[in-house]
Amino acid sequence: ATTSTATAMQRVRKPTNKRSKRALDARAPKIHENPKLRLLMRGKNCSQTTLDCLRALRAMTFPNSKTFSRKHDILPFNDETPLEALAEKVDASLVAVGTHTKSKPHGIVFVRMFEHHVLEMLEFGLEKFVPASEFKGVSCRTDTKPCLSFVGSLFETSPQHARARNYFVDFFRGRVADAVNLASVDRAVCFTALSDRILVRQYRVSLKKSGSHLPLGHLDEAGPSFELVLRRVQYPSDDVLKQALKVPKQAKPKKVKNIEYTELGDKTGRVHMEKQDLGELQTRKMKGLKRKSKDAEATTEKEAPAAEGRVTRKRSREAAQA
């Protein structure tokens, strides 16, 4: 028990100066976390194709990405300890490791971390990689927030494709923003799910006149372009996943009574009113329905006999003439 306590005390870092204190404060848990850092590195054996793909992924996730230039003897599915140590060193939440073996060539292992421990892993095989330099005359900025598109029903029906979509959203979305200016969306990343692979394409978005207040979007493939074949998946346990998805009370939006939001983000409200007396309800005024006063009713009653006498005399004259 004494040895374990001493080991635990050694793991607790104490700042020795202001600079180290700021560094530890930056890594400390927060209600609103920092932008997630992507760590891209190659394992002990890594092909040139996989290395080029890792460089392309870094460009697509810039500036929230970091690469290691030298090789690391890491096999994530066999031993997670070296990977966790490197991720903790740079405070990375998402990791991509390039591997290459005879039986599994051109491999990329995507890892998601939670509290500097491996949460889940997805291994893909890289095929038909085309770098962005091959697309002549078409380029796009890589430091902007992309538009992500997922095409295919497998992203909804297949558990493996659903986990891959969840990871790719976390990996490529960039910084979190409450609102996005349409003019600043200049690139789109499209993921197409097939039965045995996922196609990844990046396009440049050009806004053109459409004759209405909404512009017409035109897509030009700008690269990189590659295909990912799913090989192995390691899912997190239910308890760890529940803990990772837990949201602090301070970060939850305050619920406002009688206000709801639709799936499209439209705001709807409900208004509660007291019971109304329909007898006092103001309606449209019409002469025919206007209620007469007592003086008017008395005058009408006096004029009624005289009017009847005039009608009788008129009828007698007509009878005499006939």
CSV table of C-alpha atoms in Angstrom, one decimal:
chain,number,residue,atom,x,y,z
A,1,ALA,CA,0.0,0.0,0.0
A,2,THR,CA,2.9,2.3,0.8
A,3,THR,CA,4.5,1.7,-2.6
A,4,SER,CA,1.3,2.4,-4.5
A,5,THR,CA,0.7,5.6,-2.5
A,6,ALA,CA,4.3,6.8,-3.3
A,7,THR,CA,3.8,6.0,-7.0
A,8,ALA,CA,0.5,7.9,-7.0
A,9,MET,CA,2.2,10.9,-5.4
A,10,GLN,CA,5.0,10.8,-8.0
A,11,ARG,CA,2.4,11.1,-10.8
A,12,VAL,CA,0.9,14.3,-9.3
A,13,ARG,CA,2.7,17.2,-10.9
A,14,LYS,CA,3.3,20.3,-8.9
A,15,PRO,CA,4.3,23.5,-10.7
A,16,THR,CA,7.7,24.9,-9.9
A,17,ASN,CA,7.3,28.3,-11.6
A,18,LYS,CA,4.7,30.4,-13.3
A,19,ARG,CA,5.3,29.0,-16.7
A,20,SER,CA,4.7,25.4,-15.6
A,21,LYS,CA,1.7,26.5,-13.6
A,22,ARG,CA,0.2,28.1,-16.8
A,23,ALA,CA,0.9,24.9,-18.7
A,24,LEU,CA,-0.8,22.7,-16.1
A,25,ASP,CA,-3.7,25.1,-15.9
A,26,ALA,CA,-4.1,24.8,-19.7
A,27,ARG,CA,-4.4,21.0,-19.4
A,28,ALA,CA,-6.6,21.0,-16.4
A,29,PRO,CA,-10.3,19.9,-16.9
A,30,LYS,CA,-12.6,22.8,-17.9
A,31,ILE,CA,-16.3,23.2,-18.4
A,32,HIS,CA,-15.6,24.2,-22.0
A,33,GLU,CA,-12.6,22.2,-23.2
A,34,ASN,CA,-9.8,23.4,-25.5
A,35,PRO,CA,-9.9,22.6,-29.2
A,36,LYS,CA,-8.9,18.9,-29.6
A,37,LEU,CA,-5.4,18.3,-30.8
A,38,ARG,CA,-4.7,15.7,-33.5
A,39,LEU,CA,-1.5,13.8,-33.2
A,40,LEU,CA,-0.3,12.1,-36.4
A,41,MET,CA,2.7,9.8,-36.3
A,42,ARG,CA,4.2,6.7,-38.0
A,43,GLY,CA,4.9,3.4,-36.4
A,44,LYS,CA,8.0,1.3,-36.6
A,45,ASN,CA,7.2,0.4,-40.2
A,46,CYS,CA,5.3,2.9,-42.4
A,47,SER,CA,5.1,3.0,-46.1
A,48,GLN,CA,5.6,6.2,-48.1
A,49,THR,CA,1.9,6.1,-49.2
A,50,THR,CA,0.8,6.1,-45.6
A,51,LEU,CA,3.2,8.8,-44.7
A,52,ASP,CA,1.9,11.0,-47.5
A,53,CYS,CA,-1.7,10.4,-46.3
A,54,LEU,CA,-0.7,11.4,-42.8
A,55,ARG,CA,0.8,14.7,-44.1
A,56,ALA,CA,-2.4,15.3,-46.1
A,57,LEU,CA,-4.5,14.7,-43.0
A,58,ARG,CA,-2.4,17.2,-41.1
A,59,ALA,CA,-3.0,19.8,-43.8
A,60,MET,CA,-6.8,19.1,-43.6
A,61,THR,CA,-6.9,19.6,-39.8
A,62,PHE,CA,-4.4,22.5,-39.5
A,63,PRO,CA,-3.8,24.3,-37.2
A,64,ASN,CA,-5.1,21.8,-34.5
A,65,SER,CA,-2.8,19.0,-35.5
A,66,LYS,CA,0.8,17.9,-34.7
A,67,THR,CA,3.1,15.4,-36.3
A,68,PHE,CA,6.2,13.5,-35.1
A,69,SER,CA,9.0,13.3,-37.6
A,70,ARG,CA,10.7,10.2,-36.3
A,71,LYS,CA,9.4,6.6,-36.1
A,72,HIS,CA,7.9,5.1,-32.9
A,73,ASP,CA,7.8,1.4,-32.1
A,74,ILE,CA,4.0,1.4,-31.4
A,75,LEU,CA,1.4,-1.3,-32.1
A,76,PRO,CA,-1.8,0.2,-30.7
A,77,PHE,CA,-3.8,-3.1,-30.7
A,78,ASN,CA,-1.0,-5.0,-28.9
A,79,ASP,CA,0.2,-2.4,-26.4
A,80,GLU,CA,-1.5,0.9,-25.6
A,81,THR,CA,0.9,2.2,-23.0
A,82,PRO,CA,3.5,3.9,-25.4
A,83,LEU,CA,0.7,5.5,-27.3
A,84,GLU,CA,-1.0,6.9,-24.1
A,85,ALA,CA,2.4,8.3,-22.9
A,86,LEU,CA,3.0,10.2,-26.2
A,87,ALA,CA,-0.6,11.5,-26.3
A,88,GLU,CA,-0.3,12.7,-22.7
A,89,LYS,CA,3.0,14.4,-23.5
A,90,VAL,CA,1.4,16.7,-26.1
A,91,ASP,CA,-2.2,16.7,-24.6
A,92,ALA,CA,-3.7,15.1,-27.7
A,93,SER,CA,-7.2,13.8,-27.8
A,94,LEU,CA,-7.2,12.2,-31.3
A,95,VAL,CA,-4.3,10.1,-32.7
A,96,ALA,CA,-3.6,8.6,-36.1
A,97,VAL,CA,-0.8,6.0,-36.4
A,98,GLY,CA,0.6,4.9,-39.8
A,99,THR,CA,1.5,1.2,-40.0
A,100,HIS,CA,2.7,-1.2,-42.7
A,101,THR,CA,3.1,-5.0,-42.6
A,102,LYS,CA,3.1,-7.7,-45.2
A,103,SER,CA,-0.3,-9.0,-44.2
A,104,LYS,CA,-1.8,-5.6,-43.6
A,105,PRO,CA,-0.1,-3.0,-45.9
A,106,HIS,CA,-0.7,0.7,-45.8
A,107,GLY,CA,-2.6,0.9,-42.5
A,108,ILE,CA,-3.9,3.8,-40.5
A,109,VAL,CA,-5.1,3.4,-36.9
A,110,PHE,CA,-7.4,6.1,-35.6
A,111,VAL,CA,-7.5,6.4,-31.8
A,112,ARG,CA,-9.7,8.5,-29.6
A,113,MET,CA,-8.4,9.3,-26.1
A,114,PHE,CA,-10.2,10.0,-22.8
A,115,GLU,CA,-8.2,11.2,-19.8
A,116,HIS,CA,-5.0,10.2,-21.7
A,117,HIS,CA,-6.2,6.6,-22.0
A,118,VAL,CA,-7.4,4.8,-25.1
A,119,LEU,CA,-11.2,5.0,-25.5
A,120,GLU,CA,-11.6,3.4,-28.9
A,121,MET,CA,-9.6,2.4,-32.0
A,122,LEU,CA,-10.4,1.9,-35.7
A,123,GLU,CA,-8.0,0.4,-38.1
A,124,PHE,CA,-8.3,1.1,-41.9
A,125,GLY,CA,-6.5,0.0,-44.9
A,126,LEU,CA,-5.4,2.8,-47.3
A,127,GLU,CA,-6.1,2.4,-51.0
A,128,LYS,CA,-6.0,4.6,-54.1
A,129,PHE,CA,-4.4,7.6,-52.4
A,130,VAL,CA,-4.1,10.7,-54.7
A,131,PRO,CA,-2.4,13.7,-53.1
A,132,ALA,CA,-3.7,17.3,-53.5
A,133,SER,CA,-0.7,18.1,-55.8
A,134,GLU,CA,-2.1,15.9,-58.5
A,135,PHE,CA,-5.2,18.2,-58.9
A,136,LYS,CA,-3.7,21.0,-61.0
A,137,GLY,CA,-5.3,24.4,-60.9
A,138,VAL,CA,-7.6,23.6,-58.0
A,139,SER,CA,-6.7,24.4,-54.4
A,140,CYS,CA,-8.4,25.4,-51.2
A,141,ARG,CA,-7.5,26.8,-47.8
A,142,THR,CA,-6.9,24.2,-45.1
A,143,ASP,CA,-7.2,26.5,-42.1
A,144,THR,CA,-11.0,27.0,-42.4
A,145,LYS,CA,-13.9,25.1,-41.0
A,146,PRO,CA,-15.0,22.5,-43.6
A,147,CYS,CA,-18.5,21.3,-44.5
A,148,LEU,CA,-18.8,17.6,-43.8
A,149,SER,CA,-21.1,15.4,-45.9
A,150,PHE,CA,-21.8,11.7,-45.2
A,151,VAL,CA,-23.4,9.8,-48.1
A,152,GLY,CA,-24.9,6.3,-47.8
A,153,SER,CA,-27.4,4.5,-45.6
A,154,LEU,CA,-24.7,2.4,-44.0
A,155,PHE,CA,-23.8,5.3,-41.8
A,156,GLU,CA,-27.2,4.9,-40.2
A,157,THR,CA,-27.7,1.1,-40.3
A,158,SER,CA,-24.2,-0.3,-39.7
A,159,PRO,CA,-22.7,0.1,-36.2
A,160,GLN,CA,-19.1,0.1,-37.5
A,161,HIS,CA,-19.9,2.8,-40.1
A,162,ALA,CA,-21.8,4.8,-37.4
A,163,ARG,CA,-18.7,4.7,-35.2
A,164,ALA,CA,-16.5,5.7,-38.1
A,165,ARG,CA,-18.8,8.7,-38.9
A,166,ASN,CA,-18.7,9.8,-35.3
A,167,TYR,CA,-14.9,9.7,-35.2
A,168,PHE,CA,-14.5,11.5,-38.5
A,169,VAL,CA,-16.8,14.3,-37.4
A,170,ASP,CA,-14.6,14.7,-34.3
A,171,PHE,CA,-11.4,14.5,-36.4
A,172,PHE,CA,-12.2,16.9,-39.3
A,173,ARG,CA,-14.7,19.4,-37.9
A,174,GLY,CA,-12.1,21.8,-36.6
A,175,ARG,CA,-13.0,24.3,-33.9
A,176,VAL,CA,-16.5,24.4,-32.5
A,177,ALA,CA,-18.5,27.4,-33.6
A,178,ASP,CA,-22.1,28.5,-32.8
A,179,ALA,CA,-22.6,30.1,-36.2
A,180,VAL,CA,-20.8,30.0,-39.5
A,181,ASN,CA,-20.7,32.6,-42.3
A,182,LEU,CA,-21.8,31.1,-45.6
A,183,ALA,CA,-19.1,33.1,-47.5
A,184,SER,CA,-16.3,31.5,-45.3
A,185,VAL,CA,-17.3,27.9,-46.2
A,186,ASP,CA,-14.8,27.3,-49.1
A,187,ARG,CA,-14.2,23.6,-48.8
A,188,ALA,CA,-16.2,20.4,-48.3
A,189,VAL,CA,-15.1,16.9,-47.2
A,190,CYS,CA,-17.4,14.1,-48.5
A,191,PHE,CA,-17.5,10.6,-47.1
A,192,THR,CA,-19.3,7.9,-49.1
A,193,ALA,CA,-20.1,4.6,-47.5
A,194,LEU,CA,-19.9,1.4,-49.6
A,195,SER,CA,-20.3,-2.1,-48.5
A,196,ASP,CA,-16.6,-2.7,-47.8
A,197,ARG,CA,-15.0,0.8,-47.8
A,198,ILE,CA,-15.4,4.5,-47.3
A,199,LEU,CA,-14.5,7.0,-50.0
A,200,VAL,CA,-13.0,10.3,-48.9
A,201,ARG,CA,-13.0,13.3,-51.2
A,202,GLN,CA,-12.2,17.0,-50.6
A,203,TYR,CA,-13.8,19.7,-52.8
A,204,ARG,CA,-13.4,23.4,-53.2
A,205,VAL,CA,-16.7,25.3,-52.8
A,206,SER,CA,-17.3,28.2,-55.1
A,207,LEU,CA,-20.4,30.4,-54.6
A,208,LYS,CA,-21.9,31.8,-57.8
A,209,LYS,CA,-25.0,33.9,-58.6
A,210,SER,CA,-28.2,32.0,-58.9
A,211,GLY,CA,-30.8,34.8,-59.5
A,212,SER,CA,-32.1,34.6,-55.9
A,213,HIS,CA,-30.9,35.7,-52.5
A,214,LEU,CA,-29.1,32.3,-52.0
A,215,PRO,CA,-26.0,31.7,-54.0
A,216,LEU,CA,-25.4,28.6,-56.1
A,217,GLY,CA,-22.6,26.3,-54.8
A,218,HIS,CA,-20.2,24.8,-57.3
A,219,LEU,CA,-17.8,21.9,-56.3
A,220,ASP,CA,-14.4,21.2,-57.7
A,221,GLU,CA,-12.4,18.3,-56.5
A,222,ALA,CA,-9.2,19.6,-54.9
A,223,GLY,CA,-7.7,16.5,-53.2
A,224,PRO,CA,-6.6,14.6,-51.4
A,225,SER,CA,-8.6,11.6,-52.5
A,226,PHE,CA,-8.4,8.1,-50.9
A,227,GLU,CA,-10.3,5.1,-49.9
A,228,LEU,CA,-10.4,3.5,-46.4
A,229,VAL,CA,-11.2,-0.3,-45.9
A,230,LEU,CA,-12.2,-1.1,-42.3
A,231,ARG,CA,-10.1,-3.9,-40.8
A,232,ARG,CA,-10.4,-3.9,-37.0
A,233,VAL,CA,-12.4,-2.0,-34.4
A,234,GLN,CA,-12.0,-1.8,-30.6
A,235,TYR,CA,-15.1,-0.3,-28.9
A,236,PRO,CA,-15.1,1.2,-25.4
A,237,SER,CA,-16.9,-0.4,-22.5
A,238,ASP,CA,-20.3,0.9,-21.5
A,239,ASP,CA,-19.2,2.4,-18.2
A,240,VAL,CA,-16.2,4.2,-19.7
A,241,LEU,CA,-18.3,5.5,-22.6
A,242,LYS,CA,-21.0,6.8,-20.2
A,243,GLN,CA,-18.3,8.6,-18.2
A,244,ALA,CA,-16.8,10.1,-21.4
A,245,LEU,CA,-20.2,11.4,-22.6
A,246,LYS,CA,-21.1,13.0,-19.3
A,247,VAL,CA,-21.7,16.7,-19.6
A,248,PRO,CA,-21.3,19.0,-16.6
A,249,LYS,CA,-24.3,20.8,-15.3
A,250,GLN,CA,-22.7,24.2,-16.0
A,251,ALA,CA,-22.3,23.3,-19.7
A,252,LYS,CA,-25.9,22.2,-20.2
A,253,PRO,CA,-28.2,24.9,-21.7
A,254,LYS,CA,-30.8,26.3,-19.3
A,255,LYS,CA,-34.2,25.1,-20.2
A,256,VAL,CA,-36.7,27.8,-20.9
A,257,LYS,CA,-40.3,27.0,-20.2
A,258,ASN,CA,-42.8,26.7,-23.2
A,259,ILE,CA,-40.0,27.1,-25.8
A,260,GLU,CA,-38.9,24.3,-28.0
A,261,TYR,CA,-36.7,23.8,-31.1
A,262,THR,CA,-37.5,21.7,-34.1
A,263,GLU,CA,-35.0,19.4,-35.9
A,264,LEU,CA,-34.2,22.2,-38.3
A,265,GLY,CA,-33.5,24.7,-35.5
A,266,ASP,CA,-36.7,26.7,-35.7
A,267,LYS,CA,-37.8,28.2,-32.5
A,268,THR,CA,-41.4,27.5,-31.4
A,269,GLY,CA,-43.2,28.8,-28.3
A,270,ARG,CA,-46.4,28.1,-26.4
A,271,VAL,CA,-48.5,31.0,-24.9
A,272,HIS,CA,-50.9,30.3,-22.0
A,273,MET,CA,-53.9,32.7,-21.7
A,274,GLU,CA,-56.8,33.0,-19.2
A,275,LYS,CA,-60.3,31.8,-20.1
A,276,GLN,CA,-61.9,34.5,-22.3
A,277,ASP,CA,-65.5,35.7,-22.1
A,278,LEU,CA,-66.9,35.5,-25.6
A,279,GLY,CA,-69.7,37.8,-24.7
A,280,GLU,CA,-67.3,40.7,-24.4
A,281,LEU,CA,-65.4,39.7,-27.6
A,282,GLN,CA,-65.1,42.6,-30.0
A,283,THR,CA,-66.5,41.7,-33.4
A,284,ARG,CA,-66.9,43.5,-36.7
A,285,LYS,CA,-69.5,46.3,-36.5
A,286,MET,CA,-72.4,46.1,-39.0
A,287,LYS,CA,-75.4,48.4,-39.4
A,288,GLY,CA,-77.8,45.6,-39.7
A,289,LEU,CA,-76.7,44.0,-36.4
A,290,LYS,CA,-76.4,47.3,-34.5
A,291,ARG,CA,-78.5,47.4,-31.4
A,292,LYS,CA,-81.0,50.3,-31.3
A,293,SER,CA,-81.4,52.6,-28.4
A,294,LYS,CA,-84.7,53.0,-26.4
A,295,ASP,CA,-85.4,56.4,-27.9
A,296,ALA,CA,-85.0,55.1,-31.4
A,297,GLU,CA,-87.4,52.1,-30.6
A,298,ALA,CA,-90.0,54.6,-29.2
A,299,THR,CA,-89.9,56.7,-32.3
A,300,THR,CA,-90.2,53.7,-34.5
A,301,GLU,CA,-93.3,52.6,-32.6
A,302,LYS,CA,-94.9,56.0,-33.1
A,303,GLU,CA,-94.2,56.1,-36.8
A,304,ALA,CA,-95.5,52.6,-37.4
A,305,PRO,CA,-99.4,53.5,-37.3
A,306,ALA,CA,-98.8,56.5,-39.6
A,307,ALA,CA,-96.9,54.3,-42.0
A,308,GLU,CA,-99.7,51.7,-42.0
A,309,GLY,CA,-102.3,54.5,-42.7
A,310,ARG,CA,-100.3,55.7,-45.7
A,311,VAL,CA,-100.2,52.2,-47.1
A,312,THR,CA,-104.0,51.7,-46.7
A,313,ARG,CA,-104.8,55.0,-48.5
A,314,LYS,CA,-102.4,54.1,-51.3
A,315,ARG,CA,-104.1,50.7,-51.8
A,316,SER,CA,-107.6,52.3,-51.9
A,317,ARG,CA,-106.5,54.8,-54.6
A,318,GLU,CA,-105.1,51.9,-56.7
A,319,ALA,CA,-108.4,50.0,-56.3
A,320,ALA,CA,-110.5,53.0,-57.3
A,321,GLN,CA,-108.4,53.6,-60.4
A,322,ALA,CA,-108.8,49.9,-61.4
